[in-house]
Amino acid sequence: MNENFKSGFVNIFGAPNAGKSTLLNLLLGERLVITSHKVQTTRHRILGILTEPAYQIVFSDTPGIIEPKYKLHQKMMLHVKNALEDADVAILMHDINQPIEEFEAINNTLKLTVPTILILNKTDVLKDKTQIDTLVDTYKEKFAKSDKGREWEVLAVSAKKQTNTEKILPLILKYLPVAPAYYPDDSISDRSERFFVGEMIREQIYALYEEEIPYHASVLVQSFEEKTTLNVIKADIIVSRETQKMILLGKGGSMIKQLGINSRLAIEEWLKKKVHLELFVKVRPKWRDNENYLREYGYN
């Protein structure tokens, strides 16, 4: 192996809906993690692995930082804590349209000590584009120059429009340590196909339903059978109340049918194989606060 080979963990932190998952997909060059304009889409810590001849970057997408209201939230924030402990380089994402005080609160909460790349995202929706340089200078002055304990970089981008994003990877490699690869060359994640299938179904729930449904719903893939011509997948959708089940099903089953179609198409595109998908809706009252249910649904 190249004696100058670099390898390490680059963990992505930020508020809900800052664009962390969109950025991870962009950096990997593959749509690995689900995205939504709704907050709290990411519930797990998901590793995405980028391997090139001279380096391996193990990216980590983490849930948005929130004040926990349920045991589910507590487990989500535990993923953030774990990511803090093994980061070689941190990416801190902040919506450039949001107040600097919001970022300051998150930065103070995290107490990072490793080299940090502050990415001011969503420049595409900033009304006055002439403010970008001024805002970058403001963040540099307040954080990068005042914090003598660690290295800082500040960059304004639009992950959605891929504006200025080509500068991110060189900044990461600047701070990535010389080390052997952690994973085989052909690895793209530490998660299974079954996990990502469940996430894709959950993503379609976020896209298709409004109000509280996405936040009260979880997906458990019960079976994943690979056959010669297609994959047969059966999954349970868990909700908290009977009324939520009725909304998920829709009049005459119309909504669950559409959810099945949308999910199947997304899964087929990802697996590059035909899929037969069956969805079942189950009510588990207060599952977000039930340790046994949380463990069963993969929130360890």
XYZ file of C-alpha atoms in Angstrom:
300
model
C 0.000 0.000 0.000
C 1.069 3.592 -0.675
C 2.923 4.752 2.438
C 1.206 8.139 2.062
C -2.276 6.576 1.902
C -4.792 8.554 3.944
C -7.783 7.172 5.787
C -10.135 8.394 8.479
C -13.608 9.224 9.746
C -15.246 12.421 8.521
C -18.420 12.967 10.501
C -21.162 15.389 9.473
C -23.021 17.369 12.139
C -25.634 20.110 12.135
C -29.191 21.163 12.813
C -32.124 19.256 11.292
C -32.627 20.045 7.607
C -29.208 21.680 7.168
C -28.536 19.454 4.147
C -26.261 16.815 5.707
C -27.719 13.841 3.830
C -27.752 15.707 0.516
C -24.087 16.533 1.011
C -23.160 12.939 1.856
C -24.857 11.635 -1.299
C -23.027 14.266 -3.329
C -19.606 13.459 -1.866
C -20.114 9.730 -2.388
C -21.403 10.187 -5.919
C -24.236 7.831 -5.023
C -27.677 8.230 -3.519
C -27.050 6.302 -0.327
C -29.093 8.088 2.337
C -32.651 9.371 2.196
C -33.457 13.071 1.998
C -36.526 15.219 2.601
C -37.385 18.877 3.043
C -39.032 17.826 6.327
C -36.892 17.885 9.467
C -35.625 14.855 11.421
C -35.433 12.597 8.369
C -32.188 10.936 9.495
C -32.639 8.744 12.583
C -29.540 6.557 12.411
C -25.826 7.066 12.059
C -25.062 5.870 8.530
C -21.542 5.340 7.214
C -20.769 6.034 3.564
C -17.369 4.858 2.342
C -15.425 6.558 -0.462
C -12.294 4.694 -1.556
C -9.787 5.994 -4.112
C -6.185 4.894 -4.884
C -4.712 7.472 -2.477
C -7.333 7.582 0.279
C -10.387 6.143 1.979
C -12.883 8.505 3.608
C -15.452 7.002 5.958
C -18.214 9.588 6.004
C -20.817 9.513 8.740
C -24.251 11.091 8.398
C -25.748 11.836 11.810
C -29.241 12.879 12.961
C -29.885 16.600 13.258
C -29.180 17.954 16.725
C -32.403 18.378 18.711
C -33.636 18.521 22.292
C -34.881 14.959 22.956
C -38.604 14.541 23.659
C -38.834 10.750 23.324
C -36.556 7.756 23.861
C -36.261 7.617 20.066
C -34.757 11.126 20.126
C -32.394 10.104 22.925
C -31.107 7.233 20.815
C -30.706 9.573 17.840
C -28.605 11.951 19.935
C -26.549 9.000 21.192
C -25.520 8.436 17.553
C -24.283 12.041 17.494
C -22.312 11.491 20.702
C -20.664 8.369 19.290
C -19.758 10.230 16.111
C -18.079 12.937 18.182
C -15.788 10.363 19.746
C -14.283 8.853 16.588
C -14.112 11.835 14.207
C -10.771 12.624 12.565
C -12.320 15.560 10.716
C -15.695 17.194 11.370
C -18.005 18.799 8.855
C -20.352 21.265 10.537
C -23.277 22.184 8.296
C -25.369 25.284 8.784
C -28.102 26.841 6.678
C -26.607 30.178 5.640
C -30.111 31.689 5.763
C -30.474 30.918 9.481
C -29.164 33.100 12.341
C -25.555 32.786 13.406
C -26.809 32.282 16.985
C -28.370 28.959 15.966
C -25.006 27.733 14.730
C -23.250 29.080 17.810
C -25.550 27.032 20.063
C -24.815 23.826 18.117
C -21.085 24.509 18.057
C -21.097 25.047 21.817
C -23.070 21.824 22.326
C -20.723 19.697 20.236
C -17.437 20.985 21.708
C -15.425 19.575 18.800
C -11.654 19.361 19.124
C -10.749 17.990 15.668
C -10.181 19.978 12.433
C -13.550 21.397 11.418
C -14.947 22.380 8.024
C -17.874 24.753 8.494
C -20.096 24.505 5.443
C -22.606 27.311 5.051
C -25.184 25.574 2.885
C -28.181 26.644 0.776
C -26.604 29.660 -0.905
C -29.025 28.974 -3.776
C -31.961 30.284 -1.719
C -30.119 33.271 -0.235
C -32.006 36.329 -1.481
C -28.991 38.611 -1.651
C -26.055 36.693 -3.138
C -23.751 39.645 -2.507
C -23.973 38.775 1.206
C -22.160 35.454 0.797
C -18.596 36.756 1.168
C -19.618 38.991 4.078
C -21.281 36.096 5.883
C -18.270 33.834 5.329
C -16.016 36.528 6.785
C -18.365 36.927 9.766
C -18.232 33.208 10.575
C -14.467 33.138 10.113
C -14.021 36.085 12.463
C -16.363 34.728 15.130
C -15.304 31.075 15.089
C -12.258 30.210 12.993
C -10.047 33.055 14.212
C -11.214 33.018 17.820
C -10.793 29.262 18.309
C -7.065 28.657 18.635
C -7.520 25.060 19.778
C -8.351 23.543 16.387
C -8.087 24.106 12.654
C -11.085 25.713 10.941
C -12.163 26.101 7.314
C -15.274 28.021 6.258
C -16.931 27.459 2.903
C -20.255 28.636 1.429
C -21.952 26.140 -0.912
C -25.199 24.876 -2.315
C -25.206 21.097 -1.938
C -28.489 20.914 -3.864
C -27.164 22.877 -6.851
C -23.572 21.572 -6.413
C -22.220 25.122 -6.227
C -18.688 25.428 -4.804
C -18.875 21.836 -3.552
C -15.774 20.765 -5.500
C -13.695 22.531 -2.839
C -14.873 20.260 -0.003
C -12.890 17.126 -0.801
C -9.480 18.894 -1.012
C -10.172 20.474 2.391
C -10.958 17.069 3.886
C -7.779 15.526 2.453
C -5.769 18.408 3.878
C -6.568 17.163 7.399
C -7.136 13.419 6.866
C -4.459 11.381 8.687
C -2.043 8.971 7.011
C -3.428 5.526 7.857
C -4.420 2.214 6.248
C -7.960 1.682 4.935
C -10.592 0.655 7.475
C -12.855 -1.146 4.973
C -12.427 -3.278 1.817
C -12.179 -1.346 -1.446
C -15.655 -2.393 -2.645
C -17.506 -1.343 0.550
C -19.931 1.577 0.243
C -21.550 1.393 3.701
C -21.686 -0.527 6.958
C -25.444 -1.042 6.510
C -27.251 -3.910 4.767
C -29.515 -3.803 1.708
C -32.433 -4.600 4.008
C -31.721 -1.477 6.075
C -31.655 0.773 3.010
C -34.876 -0.752 1.654
C -36.586 0.206 4.921
C -35.157 3.708 4.656
C -36.455 4.092 1.089
C -39.964 3.160 2.184
C -39.684 5.664 5.031
C -38.505 8.324 2.578
C -41.658 7.816 0.514
C -43.756 8.213 3.661
C -42.091 11.608 4.185
C -42.858 12.544 0.571
C -46.463 11.326 0.471
C -47.911 12.163 3.901
C -48.187 15.403 5.857
C -48.558 16.460 9.487
C -47.425 13.980 12.130
C -47.427 10.768 10.077
C -43.722 10.733 9.036
C -42.593 11.352 12.612
C -44.813 8.645 14.111
C -43.937 6.049 11.454
C -41.163 3.482 11.415
C -40.461 0.727 8.887
C -39.404 -2.813 9.698
C -38.431 -5.058 6.770
C -39.660 -8.496 7.827
C -38.378 -10.496 4.866
C -36.044 -9.913 1.928
C -36.010 -12.890 -0.431
C -33.752 -12.809 -3.482
C -35.116 -14.856 -6.378
C -33.803 -15.317 -9.903
C -35.992 -12.719 -11.578
C -37.012 -10.465 -8.688
C -36.710 -9.716 -4.973
C -39.725 -10.367 -2.742
C -39.874 -7.876 0.126
C -42.363 -7.685 2.978
C -42.310 -4.737 5.364
C -44.321 -3.493 8.333
C -45.073 0.202 8.755
C -45.415 1.009 12.440
C -47.530 3.937 13.667
C -48.650 5.116 17.118
C -52.419 5.416 16.719
C -55.308 3.812 14.866
C -56.183 7.150 13.260
C -52.680 7.283 11.775
C -53.166 3.811 10.337
C -56.347 4.992 8.613
C -54.515 7.977 7.124
C -51.710 5.706 5.897
C -54.198 3.365 4.257
C -56.306 6.124 2.716
C -59.835 5.811 1.346
C -60.284 2.338 -0.079
C -56.564 1.678 0.449
C -55.627 4.321 -2.131
C -52.760 5.886 -0.163
C -51.032 2.654 0.847
C -51.301 1.517 -2.770
C -49.564 4.696 -3.948
C -46.956 4.341 -1.206
C -46.275 0.794 -2.388
C -45.873 1.918 -5.999
C -43.540 4.813 -5.119
C -41.468 2.651 -2.769
C -41.196 -0.220 -5.239
C -39.966 2.074 -8.012
C -37.346 3.633 -5.723
C -36.141 0.232 -4.498
C -35.991 -1.186 -8.033
C -33.914 1.767 -9.190
C -31.485 1.251 -6.295
C -31.244 -2.556 -6.508
C -31.326 -2.592 -10.341
C -33.741 -5.508 -10.103
C -37.488 -6.105 -10.185
C -39.220 -6.074 -6.806
C -42.463 -7.482 -5.439
C -43.273 -5.365 -2.377
C -45.920 -6.013 0.271
C -46.652 -3.417 2.966
C -48.533 -3.983 6.219
C -49.569 -1.237 8.660
C -49.447 -2.008 12.389
C -50.332 0.106 15.417
C -47.903 0.124 18.343
C -48.998 2.798 20.867
C -46.182 5.035 22.123
C -43.537 2.994 20.293
C -41.187 6.005 20.291
C -40.935 5.702 24.090
C -40.859 1.912 24.320
C -37.382 0.400 24.725
C -38.414 -3.037 23.418
C -40.094 -1.665 20.310
C -37.173 0.661 19.602
C -34.727 -2.220 19.805
C -36.929 -4.353 17.531
C -37.120 -1.576 14.944
C -33.345 -1.145 14.842
C -32.899 1.898 17.086
C -30.108 0.500 19.222
